[in-house]
Amino acid sequence: MEIMQPFKTEVDLQTGVFSPTRDIITRKLSNMATMYADVEAAQALLDSGDDPIIYEVHVTELPEVEGHILHCTTKIYPGKIGDEYFMTKGHYHAQRDQGEVYVGLSGEGYLVMQTESGESSAIAMKPGTAAYVPPYWAHRTINTGSEPFVFFAAWAGEAGHDYGTIERDGFRQLIVEKDGHLQVIDNPKYD
Ligand code: S6P
Ligand code: ZN
């Protein structure tokens, strides 16, 4: 591996914005409409001409190879599709034996995880929460508050991302608001 020069990034703890500016990945509803449990509600919003930004990821450009520590911030906007709060797509790492660390910076949310052998976990996050995604756990974050939910993530360069498994199967647990209360419920479409 080549010697790389050290560098730093200033992170706005409120917004997650990087300085100097790095690449930003923007995910709109149209990029993930079928991932919400209430697909009809998602489609109705899109048909009305509204395609809200669900989340943004500020990424450092580093080689995706063993030895490097990739890191980024994610900002999930507040909102719901049907009863389900705005969330990330979620993924397994392509190399399943690679974990990850999340640190809450602002707002509040949930980190939902699951394994391919049938385990599930839902962890509440707030500013200062360091949450660990162990190897083999798929992970998705959800904004359960009324302000943007912002967190920092760091993971191994060789981990890679498998989005297809979650796109096909979804998550076993959904984070929804029912009767004005947050609820962690079983996904009726998961089998
Ligand atoms: C990467 C890490 C996060 C997510 C980001 C967006 O391994 O877990 O940086 O990429 O929160 O979520 P997603 O599911 O669209 O990649
Ligand atoms: Zn990840």
Short mmCIF file of N, CA and C and ligand atoms in Angstrom, two decimals, residues 91 93 100 102 139 155 161, ligand 2:
data_model
loop_
_atom_site.label_atom_id
_atom_site.label_comp_id
_atom_site.label_asym_id
_atom_site.label_seq_id
_atom_site.Cartn_x
_atom_site.Cartn_y
_atom_site.Cartn_z
N HIS A 91 -27.97 -2.11 4.81
CA HIS A 91 -27.15 -3.07 4.05
C HIS A 91 -26.43 -4.03 4.98
N HIS A 93 -22.55 -5.71 5.12
CA HIS A 93 -21.26 -5.52 4.47
C HIS A 93 -21.02 -6.72 3.55
N GLU A 100 -18.65 -2.18 12.37
CA GLU A 100 -18.71 -0.73 12.14
C GLU A 100 -19.06 -0.05 13.46
N TYR A 102 -20.89 3.53 15.01
CA TYR A 102 -21.69 4.73 14.77
C TYR A 102 -21.64 5.61 16.02
N HIS A 139 -27.48 -3.40 8.89
CA HIS A 139 -27.78 -2.22 9.70
C HIS A 139 -28.50 -1.16 8.89
N TRP A 155 -15.66 2.45 9.38
CA TRP A 155 -15.64 1.02 9.08
C TRP A 155 -14.44 0.67 8.21
N HIS A 161 -20.26 -3.19 0.38
CA HIS A 161 -21.68 -3.07 0.72
C HIS A 161 -22.54 -4.01 -0.11
ZN ZN B 2 -22.20 -0.27 6.98
#
